[in-house]
Amino acid sequence: MKRLVVIAAGLSQPSSTRLLADRLAAAAAREIGTGTEVRVVELRDHAHDITDHLLTGFPAPELKDVLDAVAAADGVIAVSPIFNASYSGLFKSFFDVLGDDVLTDKPVLLGATGGTARHSLALEHALRPMFTYLHAVVAPTSVFAATEDWAGGGDATLHRRIDRAGRELADLVGRRESPVVADPFALTTTFDALLSGQGRAVTNDLRL
């Protein structure tokens, strides 16, 4: 079973950011196939925990569960509203508290929302460079939805872009083995080894 985690950074409820995130998730899950597990995370629900993590370096249990889910996901869909020609501060802060290698080689589909189409360039000059820096494998098609895209004839064009992006993410996910997340508390030495000379050496190292 493949697992998708959807990160939606909308600040209101309901929000066009969440709407776009849901539609991208549905398109990708449909292409990946039956049994795809989709988890949607609304960052506004974790805003205080994200700020606390930035200040203390320790995540609250609810936030840690989200971070672990991203690490274990086969693919990520990340959608942000555009403010001042870039992603939101909440969106950036969340990815700042991820582990250094969590997104390495992980398929990611990008989406953004804004009041007008002129904000669409933020996907290519702000979001894509950030995820490239994080070593993610970013789907070629990113999806921007302006206010006019949700009504009238623009919705058909948006629907085609969403379907294409979903197919691309599904293709990237299908090429990749599911991640194996290491347990940081797992013992690396057996009990028998601890009783042997090797075990004493490891114990001595731990005491240093």
mmCIF file of C-alpha atoms in Angstrom:
data_model
loop_
_atom_site.group_PDB
_atom_site.id
_atom_site.type_symbol
_atom_site.label_atom_id
_atom_site.label_comp_id
_atom_site.label_asym_id
_atom_site.label_seq_id
_atom_site.Cartn_x
_atom_site.Cartn_y
_atom_site.Cartn_z
ATOM 1 C CA MET A 1 0.000 0.000 0.000
ATOM 2 C CA LYS A 2 1.311 3.437 -0.959
ATOM 3 C CA ARG A 3 1.007 6.361 1.433
ATOM 4 C CA LEU A 4 0.533 9.992 0.471
ATOM 5 C CA VAL A 5 0.791 12.870 2.912
ATOM 6 C CA VAL A 6 -0.858 16.116 1.859
ATOM 7 C CA ILE A 7 0.379 19.342 3.456
ATOM 8 C CA ALA A 8 -2.128 22.194 3.197
ATOM 9 C CA ALA A 9 -1.039 25.585 4.527
ATOM 10 C CA GLY A 10 -4.325 27.437 4.166
ATOM 11 C CA LEU A 11 -5.095 29.845 6.973
ATOM 12 C CA SER A 12 -8.889 29.858 6.797
ATOM 13 C CA GLN A 13 -11.612 27.232 6.923
ATOM 14 C CA PRO A 14 -12.739 26.460 4.334
ATOM 15 C CA SER A 15 -9.845 27.528 2.121
ATOM 16 C CA SER A 16 -9.049 27.316 -1.573
ATOM 17 C CA THR A 17 -5.659 25.896 -0.556
ATOM 18 C CA ARG A 18 -7.328 22.896 1.110
ATOM 19 C CA LEU A 19 -9.665 22.516 -1.874
ATOM 20 C CA LEU A 20 -6.729 22.359 -4.295
ATOM 21 C CA ALA A 21 -4.873 19.967 -1.972
ATOM 22 C CA ASP A 22 -7.870 17.608 -1.864
ATOM 23 C CA ARG A 23 -8.237 17.603 -5.627
ATOM 24 C CA LEU A 24 -4.540 16.930 -6.191
ATOM 25 C CA ALA A 25 -4.664 14.098 -3.654
ATOM 26 C CA ALA A 26 -7.706 12.554 -5.327
ATOM 27 C CA ALA A 27 -6.050 12.707 -8.759
ATOM 28 C CA ALA A 28 -2.806 11.155 -7.518
ATOM 29 C CA ALA A 29 -4.550 8.430 -5.485
ATOM 30 C CA ARG A 30 -6.712 7.522 -8.478
ATOM 31 C CA GLU A 31 -3.607 7.071 -10.629
ATOM 32 C CA ILE A 32 -1.623 5.167 -7.988
ATOM 33 C CA GLY A 33 -4.450 2.678 -7.523
ATOM 34 C CA THR A 34 -6.775 1.078 -5.020
ATOM 35 C CA GLY A 35 -5.600 0.998 -1.441
ATOM 36 C CA THR A 36 -3.649 4.235 -1.525
ATOM 37 C CA GLU A 37 -3.620 5.754 1.946
ATOM 38 C CA VAL A 38 -4.040 9.536 1.958
ATOM 39 C CA ARG A 39 -3.479 11.696 5.023
ATOM 40 C CA VAL A 40 -4.246 15.405 4.851
ATOM 41 C CA VAL A 41 -2.486 17.708 7.309
ATOM 42 C CA GLU A 42 -3.781 21.236 7.856
ATOM 43 C CA LEU A 43 -0.814 23.227 9.125
ATOM 44 C CA ARG A 44 -3.059 25.819 10.788
ATOM 45 C CA ASP A 45 -3.956 23.115 13.328
ATOM 46 C CA HIS A 46 -0.277 22.747 14.260
ATOM 47 C CA ALA A 47 0.834 26.389 14.010
ATOM 48 C CA HIS A 48 1.615 26.797 17.726
ATOM 49 C CA ASP A 49 3.459 23.466 17.873
ATOM 50 C CA ILE A 50 5.547 24.397 14.837
ATOM 51 C CA THR A 51 6.557 27.684 16.460
ATOM 52 C CA ASP A 52 7.373 25.935 19.736
ATOM 53 C CA HIS A 53 9.494 23.392 17.859
ATOM 54 C CA LEU A 54 11.445 26.176 16.152
ATOM 55 C CA LEU A 55 12.143 27.749 19.557
ATOM 56 C CA THR A 56 12.852 24.628 21.610
ATOM 57 C CA GLY A 57 13.988 22.022 19.113
ATOM 58 C CA PHE A 58 11.463 19.495 20.433
ATOM 59 C CA PRO A 59 8.159 18.650 18.708
ATOM 60 C CA ALA A 60 4.899 18.179 20.578
ATOM 61 C CA PRO A 61 3.449 14.648 20.244
ATOM 62 C CA GLU A 62 0.862 15.691 17.647
ATOM 63 C CA LEU A 63 3.481 17.440 15.513
ATOM 64 C CA LYS A 64 5.923 14.549 15.864
ATOM 65 C CA ASP A 65 3.223 12.232 14.520
ATOM 66 C CA VAL A 66 2.915 14.468 11.443
ATOM 67 C CA LEU A 67 6.686 14.646 10.944
ATOM 68 C CA ASP A 68 6.922 10.856 11.199
ATOM 69 C CA ALA A 69 4.103 10.480 8.675
ATOM 70 C CA VAL A 70 5.963 12.666 6.164
ATOM 71 C CA ALA A 71 9.133 10.626 6.686
ATOM 72 C CA ALA A 72 7.245 7.366 6.053
ATOM 73 C CA ALA A 73 5.246 8.647 3.066
ATOM 74 C CA ASP A 74 5.799 7.373 -0.458
ATOM 75 C CA GLY A 75 4.908 10.801 -1.793
ATOM 76 C CA VAL A 76 4.071 14.283 -0.553
ATOM 77 C CA ILE A 77 1.683 16.890 -1.915
ATOM 78 C CA ALA A 78 2.541 20.369 -0.638
ATOM 79 C CA VAL A 79 0.176 23.301 -1.215
ATOM 80 C CA SER A 80 0.662 26.863 0.016
ATOM 81 C CA PRO A 81 -1.158 30.139 -0.413
ATOM 82 C CA ILE A 82 1.014 32.804 -2.024
ATOM 83 C CA PHE A 83 1.735 35.954 -0.018
ATOM 84 C CA ASN A 84 4.035 38.706 -1.291
ATOM 85 C CA ALA A 85 5.206 36.561 -4.218
ATOM 86 C CA SER A 86 6.255 33.589 -2.078
ATOM 87 C CA TYR A 87 5.011 30.734 0.114
ATOM 88 C CA SER A 88 3.498 31.490 3.495
ATOM 89 C CA GLY A 89 5.599 31.688 6.649
ATOM 90 C CA LEU A 90 3.685 28.793 8.183
ATOM 91 C CA PHE A 91 4.422 26.610 5.163
ATOM 92 C CA LYS A 92 8.146 27.410 5.281
ATOM 93 C CA SER A 93 8.330 26.935 9.053
ATOM 94 C CA PHE A 94 6.895 23.431 8.793
ATOM 95 C CA PHE A 95 9.540 22.319 6.336
ATOM 96 C CA ASP A 96 12.195 24.010 8.472
ATOM 97 C CA VAL A 97 11.443 21.591 11.312
ATOM 98 C CA LEU A 98 11.629 18.448 9.164
ATOM 99 C CA GLY A 99 14.747 16.318 9.504
ATOM 100 C CA ASP A 100 17.595 17.156 7.148
ATOM 101 C CA ASP A 101 17.160 14.113 4.896
ATOM 102 C CA VAL A 102 13.424 13.463 5.199
ATOM 103 C CA LEU A 103 12.620 14.646 1.672
ATOM 104 C CA THR A 104 15.716 13.256 -0.021
ATOM 105 C CA ASP A 105 14.611 11.385 -3.183
ATOM 106 C CA LYS A 106 10.960 11.615 -2.078
ATOM 107 C CA PRO A 107 8.408 12.425 -4.806
ATOM 108 C CA VAL A 108 6.718 15.766 -4.194
ATOM 109 C CA LEU A 109 3.881 17.478 -6.037
ATOM 110 C CA LEU A 110 3.634 21.247 -5.595
ATOM 111 C CA GLY A 111 0.524 23.406 -5.600
ATOM 112 C CA ALA A 112 -0.291 26.992 -4.737
ATOM 113 C CA THR A 113 -3.242 29.350 -4.580
ATOM 114 C CA GLY A 114 -3.553 33.092 -4.977
ATOM 115 C CA GLY A 115 -5.911 35.881 -5.831
ATOM 116 C CA THR A 116 -4.746 36.301 -9.422
ATOM 117 C CA ALA A 117 -2.746 34.341 -11.978
ATOM 118 C CA ARG A 118 0.178 36.764 -11.719
ATOM 119 C CA HIS A 119 1.172 34.976 -8.491
ATOM 120 C CA SER A 120 1.655 31.677 -10.337
ATOM 121 C CA LEU A 121 5.365 32.348 -10.958
ATOM 122 C CA ALA A 122 5.963 31.827 -7.232
ATOM 123 C CA LEU A 123 5.728 28.085 -7.846
ATOM 124 C CA GLU A 124 8.840 28.189 -10.014
ATOM 125 C CA HIS A 125 10.910 30.904 -8.330
ATOM 126 C CA ALA A 126 10.074 30.105 -4.684
ATOM 127 C CA LEU A 127 8.563 26.660 -4.034
ATOM 128 C CA ARG A 128 10.437 24.548 -6.591
ATOM 129 C CA PRO A 129 13.911 25.875 -5.636
ATOM 130 C CA MET A 130 13.195 25.207 -1.953
ATOM 131 C CA PHE A 131 12.231 21.578 -2.549
ATOM 132 C CA THR A 132 15.123 21.088 -4.937
ATOM 133 C CA TYR A 133 17.409 22.305 -2.147
ATOM 134 C CA LEU A 134 15.798 19.718 0.145
ATOM 135 C CA HIS A 135 16.693 17.034 -2.456
ATOM 136 C CA ALA A 136 13.093 16.098 -3.170
ATOM 137 C CA VAL A 137 12.096 14.687 -6.558
ATOM 138 C CA VAL A 138 9.619 17.338 -7.694
ATOM 139 C CA ALA A 139 6.949 16.456 -10.254
ATOM 140 C CA PRO A 140 7.403 18.410 -13.507
ATOM 141 C CA THR A 141 3.898 19.878 -13.380
ATOM 142 C CA SER A 142 3.022 22.156 -10.495
ATOM 143 C CA VAL A 143 -0.502 23.503 -10.139
ATOM 144 C CA PHE A 144 -1.560 27.050 -9.388
ATOM 145 C CA ALA A 145 -5.181 27.972 -8.798
ATOM 146 C CA ALA A 146 -6.337 31.585 -8.879
ATOM 147 C CA THR A 147 -9.747 32.751 -7.796
ATOM 148 C CA GLU A 148 -11.074 32.716 -11.348
ATOM 149 C CA ASP A 149 -9.978 29.088 -11.812
ATOM 150 C CA TRP A 150 -12.695 27.876 -9.460
ATOM 151 C CA ALA A 151 -15.559 29.232 -11.534
ATOM 152 C CA GLY A 152 -16.648 29.383 -15.160
ATOM 153 C CA GLY A 153 -14.549 27.939 -17.953
ATOM 154 C CA GLY A 154 -11.324 28.150 -15.982
ATOM 155 C CA ASP A 155 -12.264 25.108 -13.926
ATOM 156 C CA ALA A 156 -11.869 22.767 -16.918
ATOM 157 C CA THR A 157 -8.327 23.987 -17.520
ATOM 158 C CA LEU A 158 -7.506 23.593 -13.825
ATOM 159 C CA HIS A 159 -8.954 20.079 -13.866
ATOM 160 C CA ARG A 160 -6.643 19.078 -16.735
ATOM 161 C CA ARG A 161 -3.601 20.452 -14.927
ATOM 162 C CA ILE A 162 -4.563 18.587 -11.763
ATOM 163 C CA ASP A 163 -4.993 15.314 -13.647
ATOM 164 C CA ARG A 164 -1.617 15.691 -15.373
ATOM 165 C CA ALA A 165 0.144 16.498 -12.109
ATOM 166 C CA GLY A 166 -1.527 13.520 -10.414
ATOM 167 C CA ARG A 167 -0.294 11.170 -13.138
ATOM 168 C CA GLU A 168 3.240 12.507 -12.826
ATOM 169 C CA LEU A 169 3.311 12.044 -9.056
ATOM 170 C CA ALA A 170 1.884 8.527 -9.385
ATOM 171 C CA ASP A 171 4.614 7.667 -11.892
ATOM 172 C CA LEU A 172 7.329 8.945 -9.531
ATOM 173 C CA VAL A 173 5.842 7.048 -6.582
ATOM 174 C CA GLY A 174 5.600 3.851 -8.637
ATOM 175 C CA ARG A 175 9.302 3.959 -9.485
ATOM 176 C CA ARG A 176 10.420 4.260 -5.857
ATOM 177 C CA GLU A 177 10.628 1.702 -3.087
ATOM 178 C CA SER A 178 8.621 2.560 0.003
ATOM 179 C CA PRO A 179 10.830 4.292 2.589
ATOM 180 C CA VAL A 180 12.047 2.426 5.634
ATOM 181 C CA VAL A 181 12.158 4.757 8.604
ATOM 182 C CA ALA A 182 14.834 3.861 11.130
ATOM 183 C CA ASP A 183 13.802 3.732 14.779
ATOM 184 C CA PRO A 184 16.168 6.104 16.635
ATOM 185 C CA PHE A 185 15.667 4.066 19.813
ATOM 186 C CA ALA A 186 16.315 0.664 18.240
ATOM 187 C CA LEU A 187 19.195 -1.315 19.742
ATOM 188 C CA THR A 188 22.139 -1.675 17.383
ATOM 189 C CA THR A 189 23.809 -4.319 19.548
ATOM 190 C CA THR A 190 22.321 -7.618 20.694
ATOM 191 C CA PHE A 191 22.167 -8.555 24.372
ATOM 192 C CA ASP A 192 24.724 -11.335 23.810
ATOM 193 C CA ALA A 193 27.094 -8.855 22.206
ATOM 194 C CA LEU A 194 26.762 -6.560 25.189
ATOM 195 C CA LEU A 195 28.024 -9.413 27.394
ATOM 196 C CA SER A 196 30.989 -10.007 25.114
ATOM 197 C CA GLY A 197 34.057 -7.889 24.539
ATOM 198 C CA GLN A 198 32.312 -6.185 21.643
ATOM 199 C CA GLY A 199 29.495 -5.214 23.941
ATOM 200 C CA ARG A 200 31.936 -3.753 26.502
ATOM 201 C CA ALA A 201 33.564 -1.702 23.764
ATOM 202 C CA VAL A 202 30.211 -0.340 22.675
ATOM 203 C CA THR A 203 29.317 0.401 26.306
ATOM 204 C CA ASN A 204 32.585 2.251 26.795
ATOM 205 C CA ASP A 205 31.903 4.293 23.660
ATOM 206 C CA LEU A 206 28.488 5.238 25.019
ATOM 207 C CA ARG A 207 30.060 6.435 28.253
ATOM 208 C CA LEU A 208 32.439 8.810 26.478
#
